[in-house]
XYZ file of C-alpha atoms in Angstrom:
588
model
C -72.829 179.070 91.088
C -74.080 182.578 90.649
C -70.913 184.632 90.525
C -72.341 186.985 92.965
C -70.476 188.965 95.615
C -67.161 190.809 95.335
C -63.975 188.752 95.651
C -66.158 185.578 95.781
C -66.517 186.036 92.068
C -62.971 184.971 91.367
C -63.411 181.697 93.499
C -66.550 180.903 91.675
C -64.910 181.556 88.132
C -62.218 179.225 89.189
C -64.589 176.528 90.304
C -66.463 177.044 86.968
C -63.495 176.614 84.922
C -62.474 173.550 86.871
C -65.791 172.131 86.401
C -65.676 172.681 82.628
C -62.001 171.201 82.133
C -62.294 168.361 84.500
C -63.943 166.002 82.067
C -61.076 166.393 79.653
C -58.516 164.661 81.962
C -60.005 161.240 81.072
C -59.860 161.988 77.205
C -56.107 162.404 76.805
C -54.237 160.163 74.431
C -51.490 157.855 75.882
C -48.849 160.384 75.005
C -50.961 163.272 76.374
C -50.495 165.251 73.212
C -54.151 164.874 72.011
C -57.520 165.014 73.509
C -60.139 162.816 71.914
C -63.691 164.009 72.365
C -65.646 162.339 69.530
C -65.856 161.931 65.960
C -64.380 164.809 63.984
C -66.620 166.237 61.095
C -64.653 169.349 60.421
C -62.818 170.120 57.252
C -59.458 169.690 59.061
C -57.729 166.365 59.822
C -58.148 164.411 62.953
C -54.763 165.392 64.385
C -55.565 169.084 64.131
C -58.779 168.491 65.758
C -57.294 166.545 68.651
C -54.712 169.359 69.042
C -57.546 171.804 68.992
C -59.183 169.982 71.928
C -55.774 169.842 73.751
C -54.868 173.531 73.164
C -58.121 175.433 73.590
C -58.622 174.785 77.324
C -55.398 176.747 77.817
C -57.250 179.909 77.123
C -58.811 179.379 80.454
C -55.893 177.398 82.230
C -53.160 179.760 81.388
C -54.845 182.781 83.197
C -55.526 180.448 86.082
C -51.733 179.779 86.360
C -50.848 183.419 85.831
C -52.966 184.275 88.825
C -50.815 181.961 90.867
C -53.559 179.302 91.175
C -53.065 175.524 90.828
C -53.843 174.067 87.369
C -55.853 170.854 87.746
C -54.032 168.006 85.882
C -51.437 170.648 84.574
C -48.920 167.762 84.300
C -50.986 166.222 81.377
C -50.557 169.423 79.300
C -46.998 169.513 80.130
C -46.398 166.072 78.833
C -48.399 166.907 75.708
C -46.282 169.717 74.860
C -43.349 167.312 75.080
C -44.628 164.753 72.941
C -46.874 166.731 70.586
C -43.973 168.873 69.320
C -41.516 166.000 68.909
C -41.318 164.712 65.240
C -40.150 161.382 66.385
C -43.086 160.803 68.660
C -46.247 158.856 67.352
C -48.391 161.727 68.580
C -46.535 164.552 66.798
C -48.852 167.285 65.810
C -47.348 167.766 62.457
C -45.922 170.633 60.502
C -48.297 173.419 59.898
C -49.261 174.215 56.324
C -50.634 177.433 54.771
C -54.089 178.335 56.344
C -53.717 175.220 58.526
C -55.885 174.868 61.668
C -52.839 174.015 63.576
C -51.940 177.723 63.431
C -54.956 178.622 65.285
C -54.271 176.374 68.119
C -50.495 177.182 68.184
C -51.612 180.710 69.110
C -53.275 179.192 72.231
C -50.036 177.624 73.181
C -48.161 180.812 72.521
C -50.620 182.702 74.652
C -50.038 180.145 77.453
C -46.268 180.475 77.265
C -46.649 184.236 77.295
C -48.901 184.390 80.354
C -47.487 181.552 82.545
C -44.043 180.235 81.358
C -43.383 178.669 84.949
C -46.348 176.436 84.365
C -45.868 175.358 80.609
C -42.195 176.017 79.821
C -40.043 175.696 82.960
C -40.984 172.030 83.599
C -39.863 171.034 80.031
C -36.204 169.562 79.408
C -33.763 171.516 77.368
C -34.376 169.370 74.427
C -38.285 169.593 74.765
C -37.965 173.287 74.895
C -36.035 173.447 71.715
C -38.419 171.327 69.933
C -41.507 173.183 71.022
C -39.914 176.504 69.983
C -38.912 175.031 66.642
C -42.379 173.864 66.062
C -44.011 177.192 67.063
C -41.574 179.102 64.774
C -42.547 176.958 61.760
C -45.943 178.800 61.868
C -44.609 182.185 61.546
C -44.049 182.327 57.751
C -47.188 180.245 56.742
C -50.132 181.889 54.877
C -53.142 182.582 57.019
C -56.716 183.460 56.252
C -56.740 187.292 55.572
C -58.560 188.192 58.695
C -58.206 187.965 62.453
C -55.892 184.941 61.829
C -53.019 187.401 61.277
C -53.075 187.845 65.141
C -52.071 184.045 65.516
C -48.517 184.293 64.464
C -48.305 187.496 66.580
C -49.411 185.584 69.751
C -47.003 182.867 68.943
C -44.363 185.502 68.762
C -45.324 186.701 72.216
C -44.924 183.406 73.604
C -41.536 182.818 72.046
C -40.429 186.277 73.350
C -41.540 185.468 76.950
C -39.490 182.275 77.062
C -36.425 183.822 75.380
C -36.664 181.699 72.113
C -35.407 183.700 69.131
C -37.720 184.244 65.979
C -37.759 186.428 62.998
C -39.749 189.511 64.287
C -40.178 190.994 60.846
C -42.773 188.244 60.220
C -45.007 189.298 63.101
C -44.478 192.970 62.245
C -45.793 192.396 58.667
C -48.898 190.681 60.367
C -49.448 193.804 62.439
C -49.224 196.069 59.471
C -51.816 194.072 57.623
C -54.152 194.111 60.696
C -54.043 197.917 60.682
C -55.675 197.881 57.250
C -58.772 196.455 59.066
C -59.073 199.278 61.371
C -62.250 201.412 60.726
C -62.087 203.967 63.373
C -64.550 204.645 66.194
C -63.495 201.456 67.994
C -64.451 199.023 65.052
C -62.506 196.593 63.022
C -63.641 194.735 60.039
C -62.713 190.969 60.256
C -60.648 191.147 57.121
C -61.360 192.896 53.807
C -65.084 192.089 54.231
C -68.379 193.539 55.390
C -68.147 191.400 58.563
C -68.174 193.146 61.959
C -69.456 190.382 64.117
C -68.219 188.784 67.489
C -64.783 188.392 65.909
C -64.318 192.024 66.579
C -64.593 191.841 70.412
C -63.445 188.267 70.984
C -60.628 188.185 68.450
C -59.404 191.591 67.136
C -59.773 193.485 70.384
C -58.965 190.528 72.696
C -55.653 189.818 70.937
C -54.920 193.473 70.534
C -55.379 193.883 74.367
C -53.063 190.964 75.014
C -50.511 192.495 72.774
C -50.454 195.908 74.389
C -50.362 194.474 77.900
C -47.513 192.124 77.179
C -45.478 194.621 75.210
C -46.360 197.916 76.942
C -48.281 199.447 74.019
C -51.355 201.621 74.085
C -52.753 201.821 70.641
C -55.026 198.702 70.972
C -56.050 199.776 74.494
C -57.246 203.025 73.315
C -59.411 201.540 70.576
C -60.868 198.993 72.897
C -61.916 201.795 75.306
C -63.933 203.353 72.499
C -65.534 200.052 71.426
C -66.766 199.301 74.817
C -69.374 201.990 74.672
C -70.873 200.518 71.523
C -70.506 196.774 72.552
C -72.561 197.179 75.802
C -75.592 197.751 73.621
C -75.347 194.087 72.476
C -76.205 192.879 75.871
C -79.690 192.468 77.504
C -80.203 193.388 81.172
C -80.133 189.593 82.032
C -76.720 189.136 80.545
C -77.817 187.493 77.291
C -75.972 188.585 74.053
C -77.496 189.002 70.670
C -77.107 185.651 68.844
C -75.507 186.793 65.648
C -72.900 185.753 63.188
C -70.662 182.740 62.854
C -69.144 180.568 65.505
C -72.036 180.881 67.956
C -70.957 177.560 69.514
C -68.192 179.623 71.281
C -70.979 180.752 73.395
C -69.679 182.916 76.372
C -66.574 183.992 74.436
C -69.077 186.674 73.576
C -68.098 188.285 76.822
C -64.394 187.738 76.535
C -63.904 191.355 75.707
C -65.247 192.371 79.096
C -62.659 190.012 80.814
C -59.811 191.505 78.632
C -60.429 195.108 79.698
C -59.356 194.537 83.334
C -56.474 192.343 82.352
C -55.219 195.187 80.165
C -56.070 197.841 82.693
C -58.571 199.595 80.409
C -61.034 201.414 82.507
C -63.291 202.434 79.706
C -66.193 201.917 82.222
C -66.152 201.627 85.983
C -64.833 198.169 87.205
C -68.068 197.493 88.688
C -69.912 197.918 85.417
C -67.261 195.849 83.479
C -67.671 193.153 86.085
C -71.574 193.230 85.737
C -71.323 192.739 81.983
C -69.002 189.690 82.373
C -70.844 187.966 85.297
C -74.430 188.655 84.144
C -73.462 186.883 80.875
C -71.862 183.935 82.619
C -74.919 183.660 84.838
C -77.236 183.657 81.867
C -75.392 180.487 80.630
C -75.609 178.778 83.970
C -78.037 175.900 83.914
C -78.389 175.946 80.136
C -78.044 172.413 78.718
C -74.769 173.050 76.781
C -72.970 170.033 78.069
C -73.696 166.408 77.583
C -73.993 163.807 80.278
C -70.163 163.264 80.068
C -69.826 166.986 80.953
C -68.183 167.929 77.647
C -69.235 171.091 75.834
C -71.493 170.484 72.914
C -71.636 171.992 69.520
C -74.567 174.389 69.535
C -75.715 177.414 71.209
C -78.424 177.401 73.906
C -78.568 173.608 73.597
C -76.747 170.865 71.546
C -77.467 171.608 67.866
C -74.940 170.181 65.275
C -76.811 172.015 62.395
C -75.273 175.327 63.859
C -71.653 174.141 63.347
C -69.403 175.835 60.716
C -67.143 173.820 58.564
C -64.307 174.312 61.028
C -66.043 173.205 64.144
C -64.583 169.966 65.670
C -65.623 168.544 68.970
C -63.056 170.743 70.827
C -64.142 173.900 69.292
C -66.487 175.136 71.897
C -63.597 175.395 74.423
C -62.824 178.675 72.777
C -65.374 179.913 75.210
C -62.737 179.675 77.931
C -61.314 183.069 76.730
C -63.954 184.614 79.086
C -61.861 183.382 82.159
C -58.956 185.772 81.356
C -59.454 187.968 84.482
C -58.389 184.899 86.588
C -54.846 186.082 85.788
C -55.429 189.189 88.017
C -54.518 188.876 91.685
C -57.205 188.451 94.121
C -56.987 192.011 95.361
C -57.256 193.665 92.021
C -59.930 196.349 91.791
C -61.935 194.355 89.308
C -62.426 191.563 91.986
C -63.090 194.025 94.926
C -65.430 196.461 93.162
C -69.110 195.769 93.770
C -71.051 194.355 90.717
C -73.128 197.123 89.262
C -76.491 196.367 87.773
C -77.361 196.751 84.119
C -77.408 200.477 83.346
C -79.928 202.530 81.780
C -79.066 202.857 78.156
C -80.755 204.697 75.146
C -83.655 202.851 73.558
C -81.615 202.790 70.270
C -77.960 202.696 69.299
C -77.252 203.158 65.574
C -73.891 201.414 64.689
C -72.976 202.161 61.150
C -69.762 200.065 61.274
C -71.892 197.044 62.229
C -74.494 198.135 59.611
C -77.029 197.672 62.569
C -79.372 199.495 64.883
C -79.705 197.921 68.365
C -82.977 198.585 70.145
C -83.682 197.907 73.785
C -87.019 197.503 75.467
C -88.077 195.710 78.664
C -84.517 194.752 79.286
C -84.211 192.791 75.918
C -82.133 193.763 72.833
C -83.000 193.313 69.159
C -80.544 193.901 66.512
C -81.861 195.145 63.118
C -79.311 194.024 60.501
C -78.691 195.375 57.006
C -74.971 195.252 56.053
C -73.175 192.013 56.952
C -73.143 188.721 55.068
C -71.016 185.676 54.743
C -71.832 183.218 52.013
C -68.904 180.777 52.864
C -70.008 179.645 56.276
C -72.956 177.289 56.654
C -76.410 178.995 56.823
C -74.585 182.400 56.237
C -77.827 184.105 55.261
C -79.552 182.963 58.529
C -76.660 183.938 60.747
C -75.934 187.420 59.234
C -78.696 188.525 56.828
C -82.117 188.092 58.678
C -83.771 191.404 59.438
C -83.899 191.061 63.312
C -81.914 189.082 65.967
C -83.334 189.041 69.521
C -81.927 188.134 72.906
C -85.385 186.815 73.952
C -86.400 184.778 70.742
C -83.932 182.518 68.878
C -83.490 182.245 65.191
C -84.139 179.181 62.883
C -82.015 177.287 60.360
C -83.729 175.684 57.395
C -84.245 171.980 57.551
C -84.369 171.634 53.760
C -85.185 173.621 50.608
C -88.747 172.693 49.761
C -91.663 174.620 51.058
C -92.223 176.958 53.936
C -92.116 174.215 56.687
C -88.564 173.254 55.750
C -87.498 176.732 55.200
C -88.668 178.025 58.666
C -88.393 181.560 57.568
C -88.396 183.786 60.731
C -87.389 187.383 60.307
C -87.096 187.365 56.638
C -89.066 188.125 53.541
C -88.963 184.810 51.585
C -89.961 185.088 47.819
C -90.989 182.325 45.400
C -91.453 182.403 41.772
C -92.736 178.756 41.452
C -95.921 178.973 43.517
C -94.218 178.558 46.861
C -92.200 175.309 46.483
C -88.829 177.157 46.689
C -87.987 180.547 48.137
C -85.210 182.974 48.128
C -84.225 185.340 51.069
C -81.836 188.296 51.486
C -78.439 186.877 51.459
C -75.972 189.745 50.445
C -77.401 193.156 51.357
C -76.016 195.928 49.192
C -76.547 199.670 49.132
C -76.937 199.832 52.882
C -76.900 202.636 55.290
C -77.863 203.448 58.831
C -79.980 206.414 59.816
C -79.539 207.138 63.651
C -82.581 208.116 65.696
C -82.936 210.233 68.598
C -81.767 207.494 71.043
C -84.142 208.722 73.670
C -87.788 208.178 74.614
C -89.221 205.423 72.445
C -86.188 205.642 70.057
C -85.854 205.482 66.364
C -83.138 204.384 64.013
C -83.335 202.701 60.512
C -81.340 200.296 58.517
C -81.595 200.407 54.827
C -80.567 197.764 52.275
C -81.155 196.608 48.767
C -81.031 192.951 47.543
C -81.633 191.108 44.390
C -82.961 187.494 44.750
C -83.110 187.292 40.859
C -81.637 189.501 38.237
C -84.960 191.124 37.512
C -86.058 191.497 41.050
C -84.947 194.245 43.336
C -86.132 194.576 46.855
C -85.218 197.619 49.018
C -85.844 197.159 52.702
C -86.114 199.669 55.554
C -86.041 198.304 59.090
C -87.074 200.959 61.727
C -86.841 200.590 65.323
C -89.883 201.412 67.372
C -89.110 199.527 70.559
C -90.583 197.043 71.431
C -91.646 196.972 67.932
C -89.773 197.131 64.711
C -91.346 198.353 61.315
C -90.344 196.617 58.047
C -91.085 198.365 54.745
C -90.187 196.722 51.454
C -90.153 198.024 47.994
C -90.388 195.254 45.521
C -89.702 195.909 41.791
C -90.114 192.630 39.889
C -90.587 191.333 36.426
C -91.960 188.024 37.422
C -94.954 186.731 39.520
C -93.966 186.231 43.121
C -95.376 184.667 46.307
C -94.140 186.030 49.551
C -93.786 184.937 53.166
C -92.764 187.350 55.687
C -91.702 185.915 59.019
C -91.909 187.378 62.490
C -89.872 185.853 65.529
C -89.833 182.093 66.136
C -92.267 181.416 68.869
C -92.131 179.174 71.906
C -93.350 175.512 71.082
C -94.164 174.476 74.568
C -97.622 173.760 75.721
C -99.657 176.604 77.271
C -99.226 179.061 74.593
C -101.968 181.685 73.758
C -102.323 181.927 70.005
C -104.533 184.453 68.448
C -105.032 185.518 64.854
C -107.344 188.054 63.226
C -107.598 190.139 60.072
C -104.042 191.191 59.304
C -102.438 189.892 62.420
C -101.300 186.985 64.464
C -99.813 186.719 67.893
C -98.564 184.261 70.424
C -97.854 184.618 74.196
C -95.872 181.967 76.073
C -93.431 181.701 78.868
C -90.615 182.854 76.541
C -92.584 186.037 75.827
C -95.123 187.702 73.507
C -94.539 188.278 69.904
C -96.940 189.354 67.093
C -96.791 190.552 63.581
C -99.413 193.177 62.096
C -99.828 193.978 58.381
C -99.686 197.720 58.244
C -101.493 197.914 54.985
C -104.598 196.121 56.377
C -105.819 192.614 55.390
C -105.148 191.705 51.802
C -107.445 189.358 49.817
C -106.023 185.967 50.114
C -103.446 186.858 52.785
C -102.908 184.427 55.712
C -101.338 185.589 58.902
C -100.485 182.767 61.198
C -97.687 180.233 61.970
C -96.039 178.861 58.849
C -97.262 175.367 58.345
C -95.012 172.708 60.226
C -92.919 175.337 61.949
C -92.978 177.577 64.964
C -92.559 180.889 62.832
C -95.024 183.596 63.063
C -95.564 185.036 59.572
C -98.015 186.445 56.897
C -97.935 185.166 53.451
C -99.704 186.100 50.205
C -99.395 186.268 46.363
C -98.457 189.495 44.659
C -100.590 190.627 42.990
C -103.409 188.543 44.492
C -106.101 189.744 42.062
C -104.480 188.902 38.763
C -102.081 186.195 39.958
C -99.323 187.665 38.089
C -96.947 190.529 38.850
C -96.107 192.755 35.881
C -92.890 194.940 35.932
C -93.647 197.589 38.489
C -93.342 198.769 42.001
C -95.048 196.990 44.969
C -94.961 197.809 48.732
C -95.206 195.690 51.783
C -95.334 196.988 55.271
C -95.664 195.247 58.630
C -94.704 195.613 62.348
C -93.215 192.962 64.577
C -93.423 192.978 68.351
C -91.156 191.008 70.679
C -91.421 191.486 74.454
C -91.685 189.565 77.769
C -95.153 188.487 78.398
C -97.185 190.555 80.687
C -99.106 193.772 81.125
C -96.444 196.108 79.365
C -96.472 193.734 76.264
C -100.244 193.603 76.108
C -100.345 197.504 76.185
C -97.650 197.706 73.342
C -99.762 195.170 71.248
C -102.726 197.349 71.487
C -100.666 200.472 70.246
C -98.583 199.417 67.235
C -96.480 201.817 65.275
C -98.261 202.801 62.049
C -95.296 203.872 59.837
C -91.577 203.442 59.388
C -88.940 204.940 57.177
C -89.309 204.154 53.445
C -92.945 205.265 53.415
């Protein structure tokens, strides 16, 4: 399926949704209240994990029903709603506690009731309706995580409202007031009282806000989403790929759920053909990637199955959060979104400085690279790798460490790794501080700089400037240290497949492969004792040296490191860019 054409896109999205949910039909429990997809290794209990696998497909199936299309195996979900909410049934889902995963999945059920009560509510008996409403109401007073979770009771309330089941609206009103404190302006939210402004802004804060306004007749959230669209479009490459950044990457094409929520809410922030292009190019980018197993079930991972990418809360059913991207199926087939011709990727400025995200997005040859300097998240697994690397590319992936000993286990792409024990253990930027974003011209070759300061040890301060020079970016580090340090500065992770062209020379290394051309140049020139190559045992292009090399010991003082990193599609344009690297960046 390629999702091309005009009204054909609706049929093809329907077919893709059917393809993704069909394997679930054989995984229902006898009472139909749980879907068992495999071993649960998440931090919540097995019942919550099996409820998750039951409820998350409804993010796609409810729009299908709202659009007056048949829901494949819909009767299984109806039976599950009857039995899962019945305390006397063996498959009862259980009472939600504070910060309980059940609250997350109850929101999906509330959403389904709000969109298509004729599919999920009307077939229930009177007693089953009463039990389901009681169970959903039990979540409303519970404590939630202080972030996008506040929207979950709001969605539950919308479902109860749609089916005429009473509830205490003061509880959802309090949630909405708390959510207002996360509003930053300019189209942006924070995901709670934190520095995080990741994909939970589009696929949670805006997505739920658009649902709320559409179902209640409001306008506040719609106006905010319209503003956000103009920033968010910079996160997508011309081929539809989104920048891999932040937690919950296993939700995959939920990255584009925002683009589907705009037409559902009637928010024409961009022409419908442009919005359609962002959504469909992204879904096409995922087509053919090995994200399902032989059984057709979605895997934990990103571009391929990779359990190491999982968060503590990811169970086997978690990836079905991705079905949020199918919200446009709620629209009738003659809606302008479906009939508008898909527009190609537009010409956008070479750089987009986005201070709320603490990032500069730079664009070259259709690719996007995000230069990061603000966000961090120490609670999630591999938080430093998901938030605090220097650069995230739609062309080159990023690495997770396989262990804590040596460069090979660390796989330190797009970081400056520092060691005070001769290279056995390293520390990287984890929690940037003192950040600011300087906008560039946004035209021509583009500029824009992200600045941050970080402290790997109490007596070591590193100030980093990341400057966009598309398709290059320049890194400048000022290191103030009271101890001897070894450094390893990584460029992008490179293609491991056969047929790569790998070259090294004084102060530089580069690799060209089918995935693209990437290289790193030391802007200070070759240093005595410096090695520029792939880190041993990894596919990370890097330079490494000891500071200071001549005395083997770094006394208190100031030291500077400067390098330029290239990432581009392989070809003549990339070769030309390699021959003409930038010479300076901010901070010099």
